[in-house]
Structures are given as structure tokens and as C-alpha cells.
């Protein structure tokens, strides 16, 4: 018989950290962010209550995991240290993935994500995905959007920017509504570790169809 969430303290505390993260802190006066935070924590609390069976996944690494030690060291000294430590407790059980069907060789060495809750487990959920994404220093994560999926990133370690709009430090939350185009760049010196949440219809979360937005081709008349 499969182990259940409440029999696996490291996974349970990790999900409780997410629950706290979306329960506490400010929405910065944004109704949209407040509503998103509420959706995430309601779903998280319901999952904790139902005590789902854990899905056993194959442990999988990607080259960027070489930066995880540094990211966790940085995370341990900043505002989200509890979440960072909870991630460290399950680090030997994580499945790091690339997701995209088409990904450049250079990006496949500089980025990966790991889901901790979602349709594929390890904690099973239909309407919510929680995970972490790790970037090497000086990385550009190309432009993309998520159909029907509302996404938030919360910064644990490192400095990063989305669409060249601001520099985000540990504790920052960035919301991407369904269809919002976004592109991420990370700072020169340190890796960047973000927690993320995806909320959306079950069929979309089970099959998000990850692909980068094709760069717009210039019309002939616009070319130099
Ligand atoms: Fe995204």
C-alpha cells in the first residue's frame, strides 16, 4: 500500500510551508494577487486535509542541480529560510525536469523544475501544481505563456527579473495571469531558486503543453 502524506513528515511540512507562504504576507494591495493567494491556500489546505497517497516518482537530476547547494545556502539566510530548509529535506527524492518538447542545449544545462504537488505527484492533486524552478546565474528563460493557467513565482534565492520590469529579491511574488507572456533573466553571480504555483483546470494541468513563444519575424519592410 502506498504511503500517505501524513505518514511522510518531510513532504507534509513542505506543503505546510507553501500553505503558510500563501496565507501570510501581503498582496501589495492587488485584488488579483489576493484572489490568487486565496485560491492556492484553499487548494493546499484541502489537499492536506484529504491526506492523499503519495505517488512514487523516479529520482531525476538535470545539470543545473549542481547549483542547488548554493541556492539553498542563500535561501537559508533569507526571508523564506523555512521553505528552503523544507525543500532541502526532500532533495534526494526530487524529480527534476525540463518540460519543454523543444529546448536549446544551453538552456537544458541552465534550468530545471521539480514538482512537489500536482497530477504527477509526488503529492497528488488535480487543480493545483506546486513546485520549484532553479536557474543558473546569467540565464535567460525565453518568452512563454500558460494557457488557462494562473501562475505565481515566489523568490527564495537569487535576483531575477521578469520582462525587464523590476529586480525581484527573496520574498517577492510575481503573478502571471493565463496567457501573459513572460521572459525571465537571472543575476550574474548567483543561481536563482523560485517556488511556483499553478492553478487551473485539471485537464490543462495534466497536459500544460509547454512551449516557448516563437520570436516574431520582422516584416521585410521593417528589416534594415
Ligand atoms: Fe511561466
CSV table of N, CA and C and ligand atoms in Angstrom, one decimal, residues 144 146 151 153 182, ligand 1:
chain,number,residue,atom,x,y,z
A,144,UNK,N,7.4,32.9,-22.8
A,144,UNK,CA,6.4,31.9,-22.9
A,144,UNK,C,5.1,32.4,-22.1
A,146,UNK,N,1.2,30.6,-20.4
A,146,UNK,CA,0.5,29.4,-20.0
A,146,UNK,C,-1.0,29.5,-20.2
A,151,UNK,N,-0.3,31.6,-12.8
A,151,UNK,CA,1.0,31.2,-12.2
A,151,UNK,C,1.5,32.3,-11.3
A,153,UNK,N,5.2,33.1,-9.1
A,153,UNK,CA,6.5,32.7,-8.7
A,153,UNK,C,6.8,33.5,-7.4
A,182,UNK,N,5.7,36.0,-20.6
A,182,UNK,CA,6.8,36.4,-19.7
A,182,UNK,C,8.1,35.7,-20.1
B,1,LIG,FE1,5.9,30.7,-16.5
